[in-house]
Amino acid sequence: DPVPELSQRNRETAGTAMKSPHQQPLLQARRLLQSHRVDEAKQLLSVLANQRHAPAMHDLANVLLIEAADSDPDGRAIDWLRRAEALGYAPSIYQLAVISLTDASVALDWQELTERLQACCRLRHADALCDAALLSARHAGTQQRQLGTALLEAAAMHGSSTALALLGERLANGQECQRDPARANSIRRLAAHAGLPVPAPDLGFGFADAEPSDMPDIPDQLDFSGLPGFVSAPPGQLLEPRITLHSAEGFLSAEECLYIQCQGAPHLKPSISVDPNGQAQRNRIRTSHDFLFSPQSETVALKLLQMRMAAFAGLPLKNAEALVLLRYAPGQEYLPHRDYLPPSHFTAIAAGGSGQRLRTVISYLNSPEQGGETSFPLLDTQIQAERGRIVRFDNIQ
């Protein structure tokens, strides 16, 4: 029987637990992982996994993937995820979908990705339901765009705080649904309590029950035919030829901007810089907060959005560093700096390293009332921060 997962993302597999001979050993293995006793945990998870216990297979695969973080995905890990997938375990099916968008050594199979998303939605996997709503808003017919609100309802009911935040904004604005500002106020309050960057409730409308009046009805088959189009990008407008500075307005929708913010906002920490000796430290020139998305925090929608950003940069996603969410509160800044790496901070690709930073891509997730510009002082150029805008520029010539 399924047992509660450690992460919020897998809450949809938890329920009213029946006693299982695997439950206590699995919880013991997770406690060992929390105590950094990894080898003991792996031994216990291996025993459970070989007994065809899907949650143990999933956990073991993730331990192996973390251990192989500096190389290609571990073959044994993928094998365990596929075994769990064969048993219908939604978190493993979903993780394989994410990996298929990440592993540059495997050609992307859109049909296989669609089938995995379909399976996860049927199993009410919260992230997959939220993905489906976000993807439908941009590339789907009218019927499924309207169904997107029900998908967010279902995702929120199965544990996705991000879906809850997106649902609140749809209800507040009447986007693809009937406007309900009182219920939106209650949902905004819940989302804010979870640390998500949602607007404050509009007290003029009061509050209503945050729960839906009816259970959302989700069909077994959803339309994911527009997935390839979701990652296409416009060429943008050339603003400064000396650094091939391009800009595109409305590159991200308001909902996509909020989605990225909600995925990272609860994890923001003070930004750090790397000194000439390679040591990470707080630095007075950089006073923002940030969150670097690790493979464990990625979703299908997030990877597809990054593929669109990579297309705008004119480079494959495999060339990109991890996505970083940055938040600048009033008075915070990043003083003039260069994004390219000094020779001591990188190893050339020909020598087996990751290479130099060729280009930078920046997407703006909100429109501040004042400030927020990205300035290029030597070029006497600056870009206004405007929600949905994206810019790219070269770091070296």
PDB file of N, CA and C in Angstrom, residues 184-251:
ATOM      1  N   ALA A 184     -11.665  33.309  -4.200  1.00  0.00           N
ATOM      2  CA  ALA A 184     -10.277  33.631  -4.519  1.00  0.00           C
ATOM      3  C   ALA A 184      -9.570  34.228  -3.317  1.00  0.00           C
ATOM      4  N   ASN A 185     -10.260  35.060  -2.541  1.00  0.00           N
ATOM      5  CA  ASN A 185      -9.649  35.644  -1.340  1.00  0.00           C
ATOM      6  C   ASN A 185      -9.219  34.566  -0.360  1.00  0.00           C
ATOM      7  N   SER A 186     -10.072  33.570  -0.140  1.00  0.00           N
ATOM      8  CA  SER A 186      -9.733  32.494   0.797  1.00  0.00           C
ATOM      9  C   SER A 186      -8.557  31.677   0.290  1.00  0.00           C
ATOM     10  N   ILE A 187      -8.527  31.436  -1.016  1.00  0.00           N
ATOM     11  CA  ILE A 187      -7.423  30.666  -1.597  1.00  0.00           C
ATOM     12  C   ILE A 187      -6.132  31.472  -1.534  1.00  0.00           C
ATOM     13  N   ARG A 188      -6.201  32.770  -1.819  1.00  0.00           N
ATOM     14  CA  ARG A 188      -5.001  33.610  -1.705  1.00  0.00           C
ATOM     15  C   ARG A 188      -4.443  33.584  -0.290  1.00  0.00           C
ATOM     16  N   ARG A 189      -5.315  33.600   0.679  1.00  0.00           N
ATOM     17  CA  ARG A 189      -4.853  33.568   2.064  1.00  0.00           C
ATOM     18  C   ARG A 189      -4.133  32.251   2.373  1.00  0.00           C
ATOM     19  N   LEU A 190      -4.681  31.147   1.885  1.00  0.00           N
ATOM     20  CA  LEU A 190      -4.031  29.849   2.092  1.00  0.00           C
ATOM     21  C   LEU A 190      -2.682  29.797   1.381  1.00  0.00           C
ATOM     22  N   ALA A 191      -2.637  30.292   0.141  1.00  0.00           N
ATOM     23  CA  ALA A 191      -1.395  30.263  -0.636  1.00  0.00           C
ATOM     24  C   ALA A 191      -0.329  31.138   0.009  1.00  0.00           C
ATOM     25  N   ALA A 192      -0.724  32.302   0.513  1.00  0.00           N
ATOM     26  CA  ALA A 192       0.241  33.186   1.175  1.00  0.00           C
ATOM     27  C   ALA A 192       0.799  32.518   2.427  1.00  0.00           C
ATOM     28  N   HIS A 193      -0.063  31.794   3.139  1.00  0.00           N
ATOM     29  CA  HIS A 193       0.389  31.079   4.341  1.00  0.00           C
ATOM     30  C   HIS A 193       1.429  30.015   3.991  1.00  0.00           C
ATOM     31  N   ALA A 194       1.355  29.487   2.754  1.00  0.00           N
ATOM     32  CA  ALA A 194       2.337  28.491   2.290  1.00  0.00           C
ATOM     33  C   ALA A 194       3.595  29.143   1.751  1.00  0.00           C
ATOM     34  N   GLY A 195       3.691  30.471   1.835  1.00  0.00           N
ATOM     35  CA  GLY A 195       4.892  31.179   1.397  1.00  0.00           C
ATOM     36  C   GLY A 195       4.929  31.514  -0.072  1.00  0.00           C
ATOM     37  N   LEU A 196       3.770  31.529  -0.742  1.00  0.00           N
ATOM     38  CA  LEU A 196       3.727  31.797  -2.174  1.00  0.00           C
ATOM     39  C   LEU A 196       3.429  33.265  -2.442  1.00  0.00           C
ATOM     40  N   PRO A 197       3.995  33.822  -3.509  1.00  0.00           N
ATOM     41  CA  PRO A 197       3.899  35.268  -3.781  1.00  0.00           C
ATOM     42  C   PRO A 197       2.609  35.647  -4.502  1.00  0.00           C
ATOM     43  N   VAL A 198       1.487  35.535  -3.822  1.00  0.00           N
ATOM     44  CA  VAL A 198       0.194  35.860  -4.419  1.00  0.00           C
ATOM     45  C   VAL A 198      -0.270  37.226  -3.921  1.00  0.00           C
ATOM     46  N   PRO A 199      -1.158  37.901  -4.671  1.00  0.00           N
ATOM     47  CA  PRO A 199      -1.681  39.188  -4.208  1.00  0.00           C
ATOM     48  C   PRO A 199      -2.458  39.040  -2.905  1.00  0.00           C
ATOM     49  N   ALA A 200      -2.541  40.118  -2.160  1.00  0.00           N
ATOM     50  CA  ALA A 200      -3.321  40.108  -0.925  1.00  0.00           C
ATOM     51  C   ALA A 200      -4.805  39.998  -1.257  1.00  0.00           C
ATOM     52  N   PRO A 201      -5.608  39.413  -0.379  1.00  0.00           N
ATOM     53  CA  PRO A 201      -7.045  39.330  -0.628  1.00  0.00           C
ATOM     54  C   PRO A 201      -7.657  40.716  -0.808  1.00  0.00           C
ATOM     55  N   ASP A 202      -8.652  40.796  -1.669  1.00  0.00           N
ATOM     56  CA  ASP A 202      -9.406  42.032  -1.867  1.00  0.00           C
ATOM     57  C   ASP A 202     -10.554  42.023  -0.860  1.00  0.00           C
ATOM     58  N   LEU A 203     -10.369  42.723   0.240  1.00  0.00           N
ATOM     59  CA  LEU A 203     -11.295  42.625   1.359  1.00  0.00           C
ATOM     60  C   LEU A 203     -12.695  43.104   1.004  1.00  0.00           C
ATOM     61  N   GLY A 204     -12.836  43.857  -0.067  1.00  0.00           N
ATOM     62  CA  GLY A 204     -14.148  44.332  -0.454  1.00  0.00           C
ATOM     63  C   GLY A 204     -15.100  43.217  -0.863  1.00  0.00           C
ATOM     64  N   PHE A 205     -14.560  42.041  -1.188  1.00  0.00           N
ATOM     65  CA  PHE A 205     -15.396  40.932  -1.621  1.00  0.00           C
ATOM     66  C   PHE A 205     -15.619  39.900  -0.529  1.00  0.00           C
ATOM     67  N   GLY A 206     -14.991  40.061   0.639  1.00  0.00           N
ATOM     68  CA  GLY A 206     -15.163  39.097   1.715  1.00  0.00           C
ATOM     69  C   GLY A 206     -14.502  37.768   1.409  1.00  0.00           C
ATOM     70  N   PHE A 207     -14.915  36.737   2.136  1.00  0.00           N
ATOM     71  CA  PHE A 207     -14.301  35.413   2.002  1.00  0.00           C
ATOM     72  C   PHE A 207     -15.401  34.356   1.863  1.00  0.00           C
ATOM     73  N   ALA A 208     -15.098  33.315   1.095  1.00  0.00           N
ATOM     74  CA  ALA A 208     -16.005  32.189   0.932  1.00  0.00           C
ATOM     75  C   ALA A 208     -15.219  30.901   1.149  1.00  0.00           C
ATOM     76  N   ASP A 209     -15.928  29.801   1.202  1.00  0.00           N
ATOM     77  CA  ASP A 209     -15.285  28.510   1.410  1.00  0.00           C
ATOM     78  C   ASP A 209     -14.263  28.256   0.306  1.00  0.00           C
ATOM     79  N   ALA A 210     -13.040  27.903   0.691  1.00  0.00           N
ATOM     80  CA  ALA A 210     -11.993  27.647  -0.305  1.00  0.00           C
ATOM     81  C   ALA A 210     -12.210  26.341  -1.047  1.00  0.00           C
ATOM     82  N   GLU A 211     -12.955  25.399  -0.447  1.00  0.00           N
ATOM     83  CA  GLU A 211     -13.188  24.115  -1.102  1.00  0.00           C
ATOM     84  C   GLU A 211     -14.152  24.286  -2.276  1.00  0.00           C
ATOM     85  N   PRO A 212     -13.975  23.497  -3.336  1.00  0.00           N
ATOM     86  CA  PRO A 212     -14.910  23.589  -4.466  1.00  0.00           C
ATOM     87  C   PRO A 212     -16.279  23.056  -4.084  1.00  0.00           C
ATOM     88  N   SER A 213     -17.307  23.579  -4.716  1.00  0.00           N
ATOM     89  CA  SER A 213     -18.663  23.113  -4.426  1.00  0.00           C
ATOM     90  C   SER A 213     -18.895  21.717  -4.975  1.00  0.00           C
ATOM     91  N   ASP A 214     -18.198  21.367  -6.051  1.00  0.00           N
ATOM     92  CA  ASP A 214     -18.307  20.036  -6.653  1.00  0.00           C
ATOM     93  C   ASP A 214     -16.912  19.479  -6.894  1.00  0.00           C
ATOM     94  N   MET A 215     -16.806  18.169  -6.837  1.00  0.00           N
ATOM     95  CA  MET A 215     -15.540  17.527  -7.158  1.00  0.00           C
ATOM     96  C   MET A 215     -15.228  17.733  -8.634  1.00  0.00           C
ATOM     97  N   PRO A 216     -14.016  18.145  -8.970  1.00  0.00           N
ATOM     98  CA  PRO A 216     -13.679  18.344 -10.386  1.00  0.00           C
ATOM     99  C   PRO A 216     -13.748  17.042 -11.166  1.00  0.00           C
ATOM    100  N   ASP A 217     -14.332  17.105 -12.342  1.00  0.00           N
ATOM    101  CA  ASP A 217     -14.480  15.939 -13.213  1.00  0.00           C
ATOM    102  C   ASP A 217     -13.396  15.998 -14.279  1.00  0.00           C
ATOM    103  N   ILE A 218     -12.455  15.073 -14.219  1.00  0.00           N
ATOM    104  CA  ILE A 218     -11.329  15.053 -15.152  1.00  0.00           C
ATOM    105  C   ILE A 218     -11.467  13.853 -16.075  1.00  0.00           C
ATOM    106  N   PRO A 219     -11.498  14.060 -17.397  1.00  0.00           N
ATOM    107  CA  PRO A 219     -11.592  12.912 -18.315  1.00  0.00           C
ATOM    108  C   PRO A 219     -10.320  12.074 -18.292  1.00  0.00           C
ATOM    109  N   ASP A 220     -10.437  10.835 -18.738  1.00  0.00           N
ATOM    110  CA  ASP A 220      -9.282   9.934 -18.749  1.00  0.00           C
ATOM    111  C   ASP A 220      -8.255  10.332 -19.791  1.00  0.00           C
ATOM    112  N   GLN A 221      -8.691  10.984 -20.867  1.00  0.00           N
ATOM    113  CA  GLN A 221      -7.778  11.381 -21.934  1.00  0.00           C
ATOM    114  C   GLN A 221      -7.763  12.903 -22.059  1.00  0.00           C
ATOM    115  N   LEU A 222      -6.565  13.476 -22.057  1.00  0.00           N
ATOM    116  CA  LEU A 222      -6.389  14.912 -22.222  1.00  0.00           C
ATOM    117  C   LEU A 222      -5.622  15.176 -23.514  1.00  0.00           C
ATOM    118  N   ASP A 223      -5.745  16.379 -24.003  1.00  0.00           N
ATOM    119  CA  ASP A 223      -5.110  16.740 -25.273  1.00  0.00           C
ATOM    120  C   ASP A 223      -3.737  17.359 -25.013  1.00  0.00           C
ATOM    121  N   PHE A 224      -2.691  16.594 -25.313  1.00  0.00           N
ATOM    122  CA  PHE A 224      -1.323  17.091 -25.180  1.00  0.00           C
ATOM    123  C   PHE A 224      -0.659  17.252 -26.546  1.00  0.00           C
ATOM    124  N   SER A 225      -1.449  17.340 -27.596  1.00  0.00           N
ATOM    125  CA  SER A 225      -0.887  17.407 -28.938  1.00  0.00           C
ATOM    126  C   SER A 225      -0.089  18.686 -29.171  1.00  0.00           C
ATOM    127  N   GLY A 226      -0.342  19.724 -28.375  1.00  0.00           N
ATOM    128  CA  GLY A 226       0.365  20.981 -28.563  1.00  0.00           C
ATOM    129  C   GLY A 226       1.692  21.084 -27.837  1.00  0.00           C
ATOM    130  N   LEU A 227       2.139  20.003 -27.207  1.00  0.00           N
ATOM    131  CA  LEU A 227       3.388  20.065 -26.432  1.00  0.00           C
ATOM    132  C   LEU A 227       4.578  20.577 -27.245  1.00  0.00           C
ATOM    133  N   PRO A 228       4.828  20.066 -28.468  1.00  0.00           N
ATOM    134  CA  PRO A 228       5.990  20.580 -29.208  1.00  0.00           C
ATOM    135  C   PRO A 228       5.913  22.081 -29.464  1.00  0.00           C
ATOM    136  N   GLY A 229       4.706  22.601 -29.697  1.00  0.00           N
ATOM    137  CA  GLY A 229       4.564  24.032 -29.933  1.00  0.00           C
ATOM    138  C   GLY A 229       4.790  24.866 -28.696  1.00  0.00           C
ATOM    139  N   PHE A 230       4.664  24.252 -27.515  1.00  0.00           N
ATOM    140  CA  PHE A 230       4.840  24.976 -26.263  1.00  0.00           C
ATOM    141  C   PHE A 230       6.266  25.482 -26.103  1.00  0.00           C
ATOM    142  N   VAL A 231       7.228  24.834 -26.746  1.00  0.00           N
ATOM    143  CA  VAL A 231       8.637  25.187 -26.551  1.00  0.00           C
ATOM    144  C   VAL A 231       9.169  26.080 -27.669  1.00  0.00           C
ATOM    145  N   SER A 232       8.320  26.472 -28.616  1.00  0.00           N
ATOM    146  CA  SER A 232       8.791  27.354 -29.679  1.00  0.00           C
ATOM    147  C   SER A 232       8.942  28.771 -29.139  1.00  0.00           C
ATOM    148  N   ALA A 233       9.847  29.543 -29.759  1.00  0.00           N
ATOM    149  CA  ALA A 233      10.153  30.887 -29.260  1.00  0.00           C
ATOM    150  C   ALA A 233      10.256  31.870 -30.412  1.00  0.00           C
ATOM    151  N   PRO A 234       9.780  33.107 -30.232  1.00  0.00           N
ATOM    152  CA  PRO A 234       9.944  34.136 -31.263  1.00  0.00           C
ATOM    153  C   PRO A 234      11.393  34.613 -31.312  1.00  0.00           C
ATOM    154  N   PRO A 235      11.832  35.196 -32.428  1.00  0.00           N
ATOM    155  CA  PRO A 235      13.220  35.654 -32.524  1.00  0.00           C
ATOM    156  C   PRO A 235      13.506  36.871 -31.662  1.00  0.00           C
ATOM    157  N   GLY A 236      12.490  37.654 -31.345  1.00  0.00           N
ATOM    158  CA  GLY A 236      12.705  38.856 -30.539  1.00  0.00           C
ATOM    159  C   GLY A 236      13.220  40.023 -31.361  1.00  0.00           C
ATOM    160  N   GLN A 237      13.365  41.154 -30.714  1.00  0.00           N
ATOM    161  CA  GLN A 237      13.835  42.388 -31.355  1.00  0.00           C
ATOM    162  C   GLN A 237      15.279  42.653 -30.970  1.00  0.00           C
ATOM    163  N   LEU A 238      16.109  42.931 -31.959  1.00  0.00           N
ATOM    164  CA  LEU A 238      17.508  43.241 -31.705  1.00  0.00           C
ATOM    165  C   LEU A 238      17.620  44.674 -31.175  1.00  0.00           C
ATOM    166  N   LEU A 239      18.146  44.825 -29.947  1.00  0.00           N
ATOM    167  CA  LEU A 239      18.267  46.134 -29.324  1.00  0.00           C
ATOM    168  C   LEU A 239      19.691  46.679 -29.337  1.00  0.00           C
ATOM    169  N   GLU A 240      20.669  45.787 -29.289  1.00  0.00           N
ATOM    170  CA  GLU A 240      22.062  46.228 -29.218  1.00  0.00           C
ATOM    171  C   GLU A 240      22.933  45.188 -29.914  1.00  0.00           C
ATOM    172  N   PRO A 241      23.389  45.486 -31.156  1.00  0.00           N
ATOM    173  CA  PRO A 241      24.124  44.480 -31.925  1.00  0.00           C
ATOM    174  C   PRO A 241      25.473  44.118 -31.331  1.00  0.00           C
ATOM    175  N   ARG A 242      26.096  44.996 -30.548  1.00  0.00           N
ATOM    176  CA  ARG A 242      27.434  44.699 -30.040  1.00  0.00           C
ATOM    177  C   ARG A 242      27.445  43.496 -29.109  1.00  0.00           C
ATOM    178  N   ILE A 243      26.333  43.218 -28.448  1.00  0.00           N
ATOM    179  CA  ILE A 243      26.249  42.025 -27.590  1.00  0.00           C
ATOM    180  C   ILE A 243      25.067  41.150 -28.013  1.00  0.00           C
ATOM    181  N   THR A 244      24.575  41.363 -29.249  1.00  0.00           N
ATOM    182  CA  THR A 244      23.383  40.671 -29.766  1.00  0.00           C
ATOM    183  C   THR A 244      22.274  40.624 -28.709  1.00  0.00           C
ATOM    184  N   LEU A 245      21.984  41.780 -28.144  1.00  0.00           N
ATOM    185  CA  LEU A 245      20.943  41.909 -27.121  1.00  0.00           C
ATOM    186  C   LEU A 245      19.575  41.873 -27.797  1.00  0.00           C
ATOM    187  N   HIS A 246      18.798  40.842 -27.510  1.00  0.00           N
ATOM    188  CA  HIS A 246      17.453  40.686 -28.048  1.00  0.00           C
ATOM    189  C   HIS A 246      16.435  40.750 -26.903  1.00  0.00           C
ATOM    190  N   SER A 247      15.233  41.214 -27.224  1.00  0.00           N
ATOM    191  CA  SER A 247      14.149  41.267 -26.250  1.00  0.00           C
ATOM    192  C   SER A 247      12.858  40.826 -26.913  1.00  0.00           C
ATOM    193  N   ALA A 248      11.998  40.143 -26.169  1.00  0.00           N
ATOM    194  CA  ALA A 248      10.677  39.737 -26.663  1.00  0.00           C
ATOM    195  C   ALA A 248       9.653  39.998 -25.573  1.00  0.00           C
ATOM    196  N   GLU A 249       8.591  40.712 -25.929  1.00  0.00           N
ATOM    197  CA  GLU A 249       7.533  41.015 -24.966  1.00  0.00           C
ATOM    198  C   GLU A 249       6.547  39.849 -24.894  1.00  0.00           C
ATOM    199  N   GLY A 250       5.958  39.661 -23.718  1.00  0.00           N
ATOM    200  CA  GLY A 250       4.934  38.635 -23.566  1.00  0.00           C
ATOM    201  C   GLY A 250       5.431  37.224 -23.817  1.00  0.00           C
ATOM    202  N   PHE A 251       6.716  37.007 -23.627  1.00  0.00           N
ATOM    203  CA  PHE A 251       7.300  35.678 -23.855  1.00  0.00           C
ATOM    204  C   PHE A 251       6.687  34.660 -22.895  1.00  0.00           C
TER     205      PHE A 251
END
